[in-house]
Coordinates of C-alpha atoms and ligand atoms in Angstrom, one line a residue:
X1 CA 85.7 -41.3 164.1
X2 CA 82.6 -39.3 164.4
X3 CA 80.9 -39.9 167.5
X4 CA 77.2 -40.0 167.9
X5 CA 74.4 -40.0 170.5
X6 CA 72.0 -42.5 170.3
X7 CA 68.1 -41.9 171.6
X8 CA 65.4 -43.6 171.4
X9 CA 66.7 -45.4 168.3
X10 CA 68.3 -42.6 166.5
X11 CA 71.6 -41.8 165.9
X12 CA 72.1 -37.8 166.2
X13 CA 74.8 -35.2 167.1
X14 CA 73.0 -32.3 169.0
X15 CA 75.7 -30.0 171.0
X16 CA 78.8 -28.6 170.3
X17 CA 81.2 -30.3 169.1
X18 CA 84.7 -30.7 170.9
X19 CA 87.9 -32.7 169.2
X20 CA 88.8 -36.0 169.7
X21 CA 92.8 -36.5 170.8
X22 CA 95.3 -39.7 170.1
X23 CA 97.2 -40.1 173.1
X24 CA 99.7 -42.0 170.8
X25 CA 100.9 -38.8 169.2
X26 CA 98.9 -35.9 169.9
X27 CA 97.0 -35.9 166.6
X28 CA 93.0 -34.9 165.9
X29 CA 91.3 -38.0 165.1
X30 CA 87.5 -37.3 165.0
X31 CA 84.9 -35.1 167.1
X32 CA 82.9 -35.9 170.0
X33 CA 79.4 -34.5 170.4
X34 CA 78.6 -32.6 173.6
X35 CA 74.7 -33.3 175.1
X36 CA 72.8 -30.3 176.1
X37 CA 70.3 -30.8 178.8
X38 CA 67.6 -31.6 176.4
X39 CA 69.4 -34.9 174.7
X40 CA 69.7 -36.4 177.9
X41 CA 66.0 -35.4 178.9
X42 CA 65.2 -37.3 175.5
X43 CA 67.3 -40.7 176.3
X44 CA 65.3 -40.7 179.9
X45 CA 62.0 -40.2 178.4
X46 CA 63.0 -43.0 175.7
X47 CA 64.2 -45.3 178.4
X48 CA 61.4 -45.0 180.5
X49 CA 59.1 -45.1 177.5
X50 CA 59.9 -48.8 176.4
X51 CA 59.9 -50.1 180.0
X52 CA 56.4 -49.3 179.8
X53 CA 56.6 -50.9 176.3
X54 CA 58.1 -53.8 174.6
X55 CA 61.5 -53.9 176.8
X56 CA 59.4 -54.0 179.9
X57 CA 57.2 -57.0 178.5
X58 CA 60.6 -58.9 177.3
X59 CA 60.7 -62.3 179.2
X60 CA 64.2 -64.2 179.9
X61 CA 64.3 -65.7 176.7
X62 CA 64.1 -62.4 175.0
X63 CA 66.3 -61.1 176.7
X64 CA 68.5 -63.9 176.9
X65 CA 68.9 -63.9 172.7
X66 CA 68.8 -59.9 172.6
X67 CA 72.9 -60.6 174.9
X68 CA 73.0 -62.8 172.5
X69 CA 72.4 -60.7 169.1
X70 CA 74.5 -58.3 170.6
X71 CA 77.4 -60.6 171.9
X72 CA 77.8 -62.2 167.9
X73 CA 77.2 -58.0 166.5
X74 CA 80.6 -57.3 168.5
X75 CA 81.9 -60.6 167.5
X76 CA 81.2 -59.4 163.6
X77 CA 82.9 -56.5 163.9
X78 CA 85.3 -57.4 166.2
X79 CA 88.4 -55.7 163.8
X80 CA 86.3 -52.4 164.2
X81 CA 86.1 -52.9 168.0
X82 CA 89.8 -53.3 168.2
X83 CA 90.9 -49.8 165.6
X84 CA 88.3 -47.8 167.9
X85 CA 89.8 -48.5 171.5
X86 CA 93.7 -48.3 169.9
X87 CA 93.1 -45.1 168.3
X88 CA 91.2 -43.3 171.5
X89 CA 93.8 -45.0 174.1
X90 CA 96.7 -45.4 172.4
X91 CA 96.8 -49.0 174.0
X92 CA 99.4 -51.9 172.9
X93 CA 96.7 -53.7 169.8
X94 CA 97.2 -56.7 171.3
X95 CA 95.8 -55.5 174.7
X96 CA 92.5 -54.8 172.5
X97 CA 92.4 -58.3 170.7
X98 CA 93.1 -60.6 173.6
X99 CA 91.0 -58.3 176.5
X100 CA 89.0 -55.1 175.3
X101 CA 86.9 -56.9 172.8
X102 CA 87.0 -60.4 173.8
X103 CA 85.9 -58.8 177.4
X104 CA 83.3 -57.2 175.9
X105 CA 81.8 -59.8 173.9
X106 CA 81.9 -61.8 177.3
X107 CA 80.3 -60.0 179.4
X108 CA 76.8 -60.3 176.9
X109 CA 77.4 -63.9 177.1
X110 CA 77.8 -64.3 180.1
X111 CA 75.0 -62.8 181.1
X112 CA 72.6 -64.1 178.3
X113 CA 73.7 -67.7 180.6
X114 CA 73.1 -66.8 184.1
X115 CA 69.5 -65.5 183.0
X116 CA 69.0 -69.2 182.8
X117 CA 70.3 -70.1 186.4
X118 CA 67.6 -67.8 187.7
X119 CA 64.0 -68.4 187.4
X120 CA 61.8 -65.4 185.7
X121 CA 62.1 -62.8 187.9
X122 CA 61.0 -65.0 190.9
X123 CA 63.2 -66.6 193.3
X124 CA 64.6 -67.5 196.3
X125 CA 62.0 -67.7 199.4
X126 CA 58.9 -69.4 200.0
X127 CA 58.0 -69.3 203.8
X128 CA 54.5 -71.4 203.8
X129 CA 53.4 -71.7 207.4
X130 CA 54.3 -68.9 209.6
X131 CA 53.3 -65.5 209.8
X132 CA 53.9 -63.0 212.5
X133 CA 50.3 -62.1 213.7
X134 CA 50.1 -66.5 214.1
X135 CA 48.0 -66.9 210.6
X136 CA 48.9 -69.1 208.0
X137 CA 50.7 -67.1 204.8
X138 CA 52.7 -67.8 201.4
X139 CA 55.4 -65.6 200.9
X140 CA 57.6 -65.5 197.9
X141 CA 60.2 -63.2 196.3
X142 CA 59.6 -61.6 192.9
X143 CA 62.7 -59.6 191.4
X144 CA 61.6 -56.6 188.9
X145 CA 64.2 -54.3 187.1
X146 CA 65.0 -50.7 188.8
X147 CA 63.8 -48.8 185.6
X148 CA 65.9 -46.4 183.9
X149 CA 69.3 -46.9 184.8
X150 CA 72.2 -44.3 184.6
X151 CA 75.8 -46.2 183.7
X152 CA 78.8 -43.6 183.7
X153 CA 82.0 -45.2 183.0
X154 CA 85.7 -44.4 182.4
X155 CA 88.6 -44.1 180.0
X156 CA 90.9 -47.1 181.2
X157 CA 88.5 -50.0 180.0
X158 CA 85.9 -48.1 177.9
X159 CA 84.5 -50.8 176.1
X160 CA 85.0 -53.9 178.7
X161 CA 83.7 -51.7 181.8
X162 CA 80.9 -50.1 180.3
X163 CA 79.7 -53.6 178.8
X164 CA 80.5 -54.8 182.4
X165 CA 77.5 -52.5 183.3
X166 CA 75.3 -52.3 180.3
X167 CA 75.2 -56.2 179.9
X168 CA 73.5 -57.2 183.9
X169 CA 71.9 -54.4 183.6
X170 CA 69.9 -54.9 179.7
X171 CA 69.7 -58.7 181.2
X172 CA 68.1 -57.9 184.3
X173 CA 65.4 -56.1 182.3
X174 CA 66.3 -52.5 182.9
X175 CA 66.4 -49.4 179.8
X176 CA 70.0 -47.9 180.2
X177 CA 71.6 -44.5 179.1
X178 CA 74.7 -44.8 179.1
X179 CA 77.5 -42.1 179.0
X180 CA 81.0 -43.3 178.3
X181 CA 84.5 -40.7 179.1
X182 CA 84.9 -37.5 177.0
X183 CA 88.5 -39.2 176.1
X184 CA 86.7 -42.4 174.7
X185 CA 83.5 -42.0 173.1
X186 CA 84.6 -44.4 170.1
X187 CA 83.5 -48.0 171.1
X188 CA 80.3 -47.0 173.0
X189 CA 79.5 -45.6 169.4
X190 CA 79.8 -48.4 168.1
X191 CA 78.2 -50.6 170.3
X192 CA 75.3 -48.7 169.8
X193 CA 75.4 -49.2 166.0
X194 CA 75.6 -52.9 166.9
X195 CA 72.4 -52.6 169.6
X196 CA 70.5 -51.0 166.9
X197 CA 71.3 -53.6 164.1
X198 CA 70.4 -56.7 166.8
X199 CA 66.9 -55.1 166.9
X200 CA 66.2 -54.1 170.7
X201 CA 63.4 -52.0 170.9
X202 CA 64.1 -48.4 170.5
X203 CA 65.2 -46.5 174.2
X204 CA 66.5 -50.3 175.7
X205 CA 70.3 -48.8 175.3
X206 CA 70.5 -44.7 174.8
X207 CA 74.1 -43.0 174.6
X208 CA 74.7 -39.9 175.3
X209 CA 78.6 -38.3 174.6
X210 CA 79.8 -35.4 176.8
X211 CA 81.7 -34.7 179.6
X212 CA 80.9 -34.9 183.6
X213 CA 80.6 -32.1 185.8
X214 CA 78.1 -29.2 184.6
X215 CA 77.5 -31.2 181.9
X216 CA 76.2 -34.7 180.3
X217 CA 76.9 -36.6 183.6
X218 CA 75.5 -34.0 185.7
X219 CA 72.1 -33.9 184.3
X220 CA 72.3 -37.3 183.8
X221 CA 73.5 -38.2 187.5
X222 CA 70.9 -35.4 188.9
X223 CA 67.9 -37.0 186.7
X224 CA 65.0 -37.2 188.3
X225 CA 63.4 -39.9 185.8
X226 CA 66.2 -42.0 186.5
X227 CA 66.3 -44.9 189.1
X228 CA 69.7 -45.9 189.3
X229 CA 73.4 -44.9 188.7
X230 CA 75.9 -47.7 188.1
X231 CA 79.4 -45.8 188.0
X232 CA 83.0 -46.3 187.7
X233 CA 85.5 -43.5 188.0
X234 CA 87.4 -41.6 190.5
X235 CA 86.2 -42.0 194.1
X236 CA 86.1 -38.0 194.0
X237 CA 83.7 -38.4 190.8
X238 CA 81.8 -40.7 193.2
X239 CA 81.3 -37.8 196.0
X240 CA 80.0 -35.9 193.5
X241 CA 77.6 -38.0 192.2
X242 CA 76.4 -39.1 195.7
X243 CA 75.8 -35.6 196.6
X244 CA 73.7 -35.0 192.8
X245 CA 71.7 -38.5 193.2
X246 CA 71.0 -37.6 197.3
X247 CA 68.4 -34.9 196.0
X248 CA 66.3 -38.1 194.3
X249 CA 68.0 -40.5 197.2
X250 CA 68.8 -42.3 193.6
X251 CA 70.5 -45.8 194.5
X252 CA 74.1 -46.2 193.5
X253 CA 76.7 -48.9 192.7
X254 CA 79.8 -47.7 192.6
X255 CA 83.2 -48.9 191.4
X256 CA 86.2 -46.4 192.5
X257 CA 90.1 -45.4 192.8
X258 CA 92.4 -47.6 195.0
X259 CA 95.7 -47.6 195.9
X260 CA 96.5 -51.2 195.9
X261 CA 99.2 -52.5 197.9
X262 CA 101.2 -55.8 197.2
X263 CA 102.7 -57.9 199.9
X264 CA 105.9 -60.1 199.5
X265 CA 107.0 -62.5 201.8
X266 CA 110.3 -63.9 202.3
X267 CA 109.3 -67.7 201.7
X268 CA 107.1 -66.0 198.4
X269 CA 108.5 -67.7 194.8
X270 CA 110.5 -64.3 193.9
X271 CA 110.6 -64.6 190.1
X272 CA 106.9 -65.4 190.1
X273 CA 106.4 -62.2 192.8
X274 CA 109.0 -60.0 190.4
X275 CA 106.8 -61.3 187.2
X276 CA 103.5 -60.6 188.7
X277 CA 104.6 -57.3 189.8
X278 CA 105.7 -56.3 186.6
X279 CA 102.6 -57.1 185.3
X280 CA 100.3 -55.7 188.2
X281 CA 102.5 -52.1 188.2
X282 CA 102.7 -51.7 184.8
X283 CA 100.2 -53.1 182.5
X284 CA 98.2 -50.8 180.7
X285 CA 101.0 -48.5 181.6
X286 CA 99.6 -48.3 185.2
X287 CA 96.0 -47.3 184.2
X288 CA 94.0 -50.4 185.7
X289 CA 92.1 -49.4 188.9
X290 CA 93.8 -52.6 189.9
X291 CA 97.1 -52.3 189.6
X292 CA 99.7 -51.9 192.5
X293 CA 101.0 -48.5 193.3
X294 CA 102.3 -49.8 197.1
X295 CA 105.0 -53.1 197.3
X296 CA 105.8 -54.2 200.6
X297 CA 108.8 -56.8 200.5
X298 CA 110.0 -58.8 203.8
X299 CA 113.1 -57.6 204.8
X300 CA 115.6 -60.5 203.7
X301 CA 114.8 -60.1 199.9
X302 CA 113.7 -56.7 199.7
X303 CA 116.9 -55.3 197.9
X304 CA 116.9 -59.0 195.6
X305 CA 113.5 -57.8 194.9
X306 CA 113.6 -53.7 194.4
X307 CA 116.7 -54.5 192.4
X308 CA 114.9 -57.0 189.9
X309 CA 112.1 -54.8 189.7
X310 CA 114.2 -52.0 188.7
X311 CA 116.1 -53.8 186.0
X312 CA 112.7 -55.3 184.5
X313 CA 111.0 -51.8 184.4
X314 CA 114.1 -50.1 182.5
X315 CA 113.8 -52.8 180.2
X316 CA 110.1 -52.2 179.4
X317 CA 109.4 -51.2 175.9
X318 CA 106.7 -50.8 173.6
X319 CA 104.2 -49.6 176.7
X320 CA 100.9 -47.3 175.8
X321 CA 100.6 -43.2 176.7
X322 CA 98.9 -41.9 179.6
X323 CA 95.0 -41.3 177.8
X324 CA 95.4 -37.2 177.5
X325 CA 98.3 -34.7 178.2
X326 CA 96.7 -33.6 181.6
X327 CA 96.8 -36.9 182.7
X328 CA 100.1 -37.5 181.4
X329 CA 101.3 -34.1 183.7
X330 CA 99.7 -35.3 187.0
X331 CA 101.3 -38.2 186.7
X332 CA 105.0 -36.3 186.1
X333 CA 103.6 -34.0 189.0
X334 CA 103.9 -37.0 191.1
X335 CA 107.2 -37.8 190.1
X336 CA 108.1 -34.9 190.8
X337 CA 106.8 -34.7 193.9
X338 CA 108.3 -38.3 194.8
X339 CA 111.5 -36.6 194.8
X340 CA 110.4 -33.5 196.8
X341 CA 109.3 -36.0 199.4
X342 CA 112.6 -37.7 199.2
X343 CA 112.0 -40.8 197.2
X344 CA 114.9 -42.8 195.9
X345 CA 114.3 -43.3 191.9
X346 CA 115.5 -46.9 191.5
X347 CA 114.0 -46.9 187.4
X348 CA 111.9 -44.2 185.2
X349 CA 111.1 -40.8 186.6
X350 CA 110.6 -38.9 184.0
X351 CA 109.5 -38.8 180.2
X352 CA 110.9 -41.2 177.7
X353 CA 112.1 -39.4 174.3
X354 CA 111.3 -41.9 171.4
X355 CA 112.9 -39.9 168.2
X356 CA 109.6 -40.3 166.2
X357 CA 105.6 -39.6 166.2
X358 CA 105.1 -41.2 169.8
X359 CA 106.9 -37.8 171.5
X360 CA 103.6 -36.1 170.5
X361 CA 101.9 -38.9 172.7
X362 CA 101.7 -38.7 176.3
X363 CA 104.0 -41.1 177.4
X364 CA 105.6 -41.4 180.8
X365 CA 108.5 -44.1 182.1
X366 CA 107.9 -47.0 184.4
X367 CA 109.2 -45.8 187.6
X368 CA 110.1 -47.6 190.7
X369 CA 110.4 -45.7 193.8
X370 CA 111.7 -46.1 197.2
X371 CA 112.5 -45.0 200.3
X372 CA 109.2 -42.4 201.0
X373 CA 107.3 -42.3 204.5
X374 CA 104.2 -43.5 204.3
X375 CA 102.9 -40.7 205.4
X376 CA 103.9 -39.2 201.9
X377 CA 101.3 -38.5 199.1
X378 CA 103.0 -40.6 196.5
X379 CA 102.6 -43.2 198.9
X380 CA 98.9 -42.2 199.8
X381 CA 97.0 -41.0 197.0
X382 CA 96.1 -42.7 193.9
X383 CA 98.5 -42.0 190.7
X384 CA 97.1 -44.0 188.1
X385 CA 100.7 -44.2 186.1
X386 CA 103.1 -47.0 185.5
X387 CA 104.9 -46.3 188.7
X388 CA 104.8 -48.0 192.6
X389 CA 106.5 -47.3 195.6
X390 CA 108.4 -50.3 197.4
X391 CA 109.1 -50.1 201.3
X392 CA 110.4 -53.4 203.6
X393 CA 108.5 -54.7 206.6
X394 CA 110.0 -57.7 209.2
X395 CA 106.5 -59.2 210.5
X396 CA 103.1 -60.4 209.2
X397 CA 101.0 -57.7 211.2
X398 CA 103.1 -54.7 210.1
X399 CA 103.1 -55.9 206.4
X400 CA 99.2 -56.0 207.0
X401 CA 99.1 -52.5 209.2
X402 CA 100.9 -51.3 206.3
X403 CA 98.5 -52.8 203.6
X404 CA 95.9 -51.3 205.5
X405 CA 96.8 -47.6 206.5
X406 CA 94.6 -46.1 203.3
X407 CA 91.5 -44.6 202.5
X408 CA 91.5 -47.2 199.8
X409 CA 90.6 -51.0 199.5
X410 CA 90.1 -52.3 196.1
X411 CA 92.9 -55.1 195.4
X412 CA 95.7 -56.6 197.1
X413 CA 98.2 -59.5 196.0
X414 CA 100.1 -61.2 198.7
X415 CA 102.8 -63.4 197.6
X416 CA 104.3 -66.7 199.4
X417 CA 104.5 -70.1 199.4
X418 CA 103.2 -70.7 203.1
X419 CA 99.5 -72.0 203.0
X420 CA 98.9 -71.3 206.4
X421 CA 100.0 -67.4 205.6
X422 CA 98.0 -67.1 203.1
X423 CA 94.8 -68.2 204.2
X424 CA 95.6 -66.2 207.4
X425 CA 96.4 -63.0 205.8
X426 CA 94.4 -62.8 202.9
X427 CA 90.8 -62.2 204.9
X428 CA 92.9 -59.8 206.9
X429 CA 93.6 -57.4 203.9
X430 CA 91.1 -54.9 203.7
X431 CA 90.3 -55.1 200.6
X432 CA 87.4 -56.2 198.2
X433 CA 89.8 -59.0 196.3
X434 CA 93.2 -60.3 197.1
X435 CA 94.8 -62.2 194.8
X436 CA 97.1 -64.7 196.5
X437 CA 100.7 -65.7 193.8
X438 CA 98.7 -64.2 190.7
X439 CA 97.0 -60.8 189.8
X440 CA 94.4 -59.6 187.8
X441 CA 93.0 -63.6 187.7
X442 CA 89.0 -63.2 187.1
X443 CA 86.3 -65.5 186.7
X444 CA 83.5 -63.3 186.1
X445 CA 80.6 -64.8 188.3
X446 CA 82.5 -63.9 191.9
X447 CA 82.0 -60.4 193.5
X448 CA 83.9 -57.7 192.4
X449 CA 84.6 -54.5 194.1
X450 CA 85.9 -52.0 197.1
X451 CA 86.2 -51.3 200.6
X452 CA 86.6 -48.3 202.2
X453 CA 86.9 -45.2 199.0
X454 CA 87.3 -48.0 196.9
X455 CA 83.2 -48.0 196.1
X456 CA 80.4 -49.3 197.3
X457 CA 77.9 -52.6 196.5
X458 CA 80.0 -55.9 194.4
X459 CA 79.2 -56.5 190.6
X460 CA 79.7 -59.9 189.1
X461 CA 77.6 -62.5 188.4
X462 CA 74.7 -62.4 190.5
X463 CA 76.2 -59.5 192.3
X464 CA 75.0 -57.6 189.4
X465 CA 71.7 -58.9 188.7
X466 CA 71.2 -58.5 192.5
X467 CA 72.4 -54.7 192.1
X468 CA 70.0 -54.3 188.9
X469 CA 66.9 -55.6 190.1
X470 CA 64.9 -55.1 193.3
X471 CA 63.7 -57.7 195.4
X472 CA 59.6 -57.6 196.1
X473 CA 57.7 -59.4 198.6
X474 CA 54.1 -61.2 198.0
X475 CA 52.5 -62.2 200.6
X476 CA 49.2 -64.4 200.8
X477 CA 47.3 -65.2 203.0
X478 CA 46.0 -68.7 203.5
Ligands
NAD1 P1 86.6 -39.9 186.3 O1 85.9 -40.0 187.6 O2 87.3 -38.7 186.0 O3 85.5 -40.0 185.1 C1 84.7 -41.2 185.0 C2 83.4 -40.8 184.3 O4 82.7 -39.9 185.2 C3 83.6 -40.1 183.0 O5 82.6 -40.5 182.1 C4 83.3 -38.6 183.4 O6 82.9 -37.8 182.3 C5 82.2 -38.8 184.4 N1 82.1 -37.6 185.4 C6 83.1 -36.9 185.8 N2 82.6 -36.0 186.7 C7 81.3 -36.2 186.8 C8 80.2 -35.6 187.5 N3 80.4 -34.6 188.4 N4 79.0 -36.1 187.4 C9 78.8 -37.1 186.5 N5 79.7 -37.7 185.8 C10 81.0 -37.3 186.0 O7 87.5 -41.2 186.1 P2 88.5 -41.5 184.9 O8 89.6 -40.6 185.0 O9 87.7 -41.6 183.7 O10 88.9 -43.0 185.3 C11 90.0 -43.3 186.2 C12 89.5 -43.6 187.6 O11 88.6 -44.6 187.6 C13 90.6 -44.0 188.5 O12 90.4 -43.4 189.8 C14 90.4 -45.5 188.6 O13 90.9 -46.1 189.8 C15 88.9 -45.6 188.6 N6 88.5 -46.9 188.1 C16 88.0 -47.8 189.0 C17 87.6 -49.1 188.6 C18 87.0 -50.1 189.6 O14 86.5 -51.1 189.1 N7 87.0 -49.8 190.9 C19 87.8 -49.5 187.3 C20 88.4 -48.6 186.4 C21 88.7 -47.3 186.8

C-alpha cells in the first residue's frame, strides 16, 4: 500500500520516500512518505484554520453524526481495515476482525453517544449566592476544545489506539494531526480516505507519515501552533516529548511502557490463573502495553503453576512476528541476557524455524523464565515480547512489595478466590488498572492509564473529553 499524508483535505506524498516491511516474512509491501518540516507546518496551519471555521462552529449534533459518518465509513470498508493492519503487523487475521477494526469502529461510536450525556460545552457548577468579596455572583462552567491537537501513536494497536485518541478528541471539538508509527502507516491512511468521504471540513483530521525523533514527531511534538499532545509510546519517547513540548509548556496526556506484574494466590482457581496468563503473556505475541512480563505465584502451587505455563507456551502455535527485525533482536537480546543473569528457561528462548516464508518474518518463541533476582533487567525493564518471568512469594505484602518494586504501573491481575483478598489487595497495587480473575476486560467509559513511568492523565470516557477540552469559568455578578 502506498501511504499518503493528508492536509487540509488533500491527499499528497511530499518527502522521501522509505519502504514499507511485512514482519510476516520480510517482504517490501508499499512505501511510506517521510514529512519534511513544511508538511507538518501545513497540517497545523489547516487545523488551526477550520477551528476558526466550520469545525470550530460544529455543535454536538454535528459532531455527534460527523463519529457517526465516520464510525459506518470504517464499518463499509471494514475487509480493507482488516488486509491493512495484517499486512503491516503481521498479526493472527482474526485478532484484526474481532479487535482492530471492531475497536476502531467503537471508539467513534462511543463517543458520538457520550456527546449526548454532556450538555453543549457547558456543565457541571452553578454556585448562585456566594462570592468571596460577600456579593452575590452566578458562576458556571463552560468546556471549550484545546485547539490543534498533536496525537502520536504506536505500532502494537495502530488503528484501535490512534482512534482511541482521534475519536474524544474530533468529539470534543478539537482539529487533530495525527502521526501514526513509521512501521504502520497503513490504516491511518485509510482512515483518512474514510474522514474525507464522510465530509468533515477540510483540516478537522490531518495525517502526517514519518518517523519520531529529528523528524515528523519532532516538529510536530516541538510545534508551536499546536495546543496539545495526546501520545502513546515508550515512556523514553515520552521524556523526549516532555522535554520538546516544555519549550511551549504544551499540555500532555500520555499513555506509556509498563512492566506488568501478575499475582497468584494459592486459594486463586489455577486453570483460570494458567488460562488468563496465557493469554495476558502472550497475546499479540507479547506486544500489548498490557500484558504481563512479571508472575508472582504463592509458594504451594508455584511449580503446579510454572510447570502448566511451560507446557501451554510450547504448545503455542500460529502466534504473529515481532513488528520489524530490530525489534525482533531486542527482544532475543533479552533472552539472551536472561540467561547471562542466570534465568532458568522453562519454554521458548530462542527463534522458532518454521520451514517456509514465515522464517523471513520476525518471529520469536514464547518463553517462560525463572529463577532471576529481581534486581535483574529482564525482570526490570520492559521487553515487549511473548516472554514473563515467574518468581514465588509466601505472604500478601511481599507478593505486593514485589508487584510494586518498578518504575512502572500500568496493569496488574491478581488472581484468587478470597473476596476479602481481593478487595484488600487490589487498591494496594500500584497500578492504573488491576484486573482481579480476568485480564485485558474493558468497558470503555472507565479510566484508563499509568502510574509512576507508566504515563500521565486517564483517557476513557469522560476521562478523555475532560483531557480534550478545558474547563472555563464565567462569573456574573448579580
Ligand atoms: P515508540 O515510543 O517507539 O513510538 C511511538 C510513536 O512515537 C511513533 O509514532 C514514533 O514515530 C513516535 N516517536 C518516537 N520518537 C519520537 C520523538 N522523539 N518525538 C516525537 N515522536 C516520536 O513506541 P512503539 O515502539 O511504537 O510502541 C511500543 C511502546 O508503546 C511500548 O513501550 C508500549 O508499552 C507502549 N504502549 C503503551 C500503551 C498504553 O496505553 N500505556 C499502549 C500501547 C503501547
Amino acid at each position: 500500500m502506498k501511504a499518503e499524508h493528508y492536509v487540509g483535505g488533500v491527499f499528497r506524498s511530499d518527502g522521501p520516500a522509505f519502504p514499507l516491511i511485512s514482519p510476516a516474512d520480510g517482504a517490501e509491501i508499499g512505501t511510506v512518505p517521510e514529512a519534511p518540516r513544511e508538511v507538518v507546518d501545513d497540517a497545523v496551519a489547516a487545523a488551526r484554520g477550520v477551528l476558526r471555521g466550520p469545525w470550530g462552529a460544529a455543535g454536538v449534533e454535528e459532531r455527534a453524526a460527523a463519529m457517526r459518518r465516520i464510525a459506518d465509513g470504517i464499518q463499509a470498508r471494514f475487509g480493507e481495515f482488516v488486509d491493512a493492519e495484517v499486512a503491516d503487523t503481521g498479526r493472527p487475521r482474526a485478532f484484526a476482525e474481532t479487535v482492530d477494526v471492531p475497536r476502531a469502529i467503537g471508539n467513534f461510536r462511543a463517543y458520538a453517544d457520550l456527546l449526548y450525556g454532556r450538555p453543549e460545552r457547558a456543565y457541571t457548577t452553578q454556585v448562585p449566592g456566594w462570592s468571596t468579596g460577600g456579593g452575590q455572583a452566578l458562576n458556571y462552567t463552560v468546556r471549550r476544545p484545546l485547539g490543534v491537537v498533536a496525537i502520536i501513536s504506536p505500532w502494537n494497536l495502530p488503528l484501535l489506539l490512534m482512534t482511541w485518541k482521534v475519536a474524544p478528541a474530533l468529539a470534543a471539538g478539537n482539529a487533530v494531526v495525527v502521526k501514526p508509527s513509521e512501521e504502520t502507516p497503513s490504516t491511518a491512511t485509510l482512515l483518512a480516505q474514510v474522514i474525507d468521504q464522510a465530509g468533515l471540513p477540510a483540516g478537522a483530521f490531518n495525517l502526517v507519515h514519518g518517523h519520531g525523533p529529528g523528524a515528523a514527531g519532532e516538529f510536530l511534538t516541538g510545534h508551536p501552533g499546536v495546543d496539545a499532545i495526546a501520545f502513546t509510546g515508550e515512556s523514553a519517547t515520552g521524556s523526549a516529548i516532555m522535554r520538546n513540548a516544555a519549550d511551549h509548556v504544551t499540555p500532555v496526556s500520555f499513555e506509556l511502557g509498563g512492566k506488568n506484574p501478575a499475582l497468584v494466590f494459592a486459594d486463586a482457581d489455577l486453570d483460570a490463573a494458567v488460562d488468563g496468563t496465557v493469554r495476558s503473556s502472550f497475546t499479540h505475541s507479547g506486544q500489548i502495553c498490557l500484558c504481563t512480563e512479571r508472575v508472582y505465584v504463592e509458594r504451594p502451587v508455584f511449580d503446579e503453576f510454572v510447570e502448566r505455563l511451560g507446557a501451554r507456551a510450547k504448545e503455542l502455535a500460529d502466534y504473529g512476528p515481532m513488528i520489524s527485525a530490530a525489534h525482533r533482536d531486542k527482544v532475543l537480546s533479552y533472552y539472551r541476557l536472561a540467561r547471562e543473569e542466570g534465568a532458568t528457561v522453562v519454554a521458548g528462548g530462542g527463534a522458532p524455524s518454521f520451514g517456509d516464508g514465515r522464517d523471513g518474518g520476525f518471529h520469536v518463541e514464547p518463553t517462560v523464565l525463572t529463577g532471576l533476582p529481581e534486581t535483574a533487567r529482564t525482570v526490570r525493564e520492559e521487553i515487549f515480547g511473548p516472554v514473563c518471568h515467574v518468581a514465588p512469594f509466601d505472604t500478601e505484602d511481599e507478593a505486593l512489595r514485589l508487584a510494586n518494586d518498578s518504575p512502572y504501573g500500568l496493569a496488574s491481575t491478581v488472581w484468587t478466590r478470597d473476596l476479602s483478598r481481593a478487595h484488600r489487595v487490589a487498591p494496594k497495587v500500584e497500578t492504573g488498572i488491576v484486573w482481579v480473575n480476568c485480564w485485558n476486560l474493558r468497558d470503555l467509559r472507565t479510566p484508563f492509564g499509568g502510574v509512576k513511568a507508566s504515563g500521565i492523565g486517564r483517557e476513557g470516557g469522560e476521562y478523555s473529553l475532560d483531557f480534550f477540552s478545558e474547563p472555563v469559568n464565567v462569573c456574573i455578578q448579580i
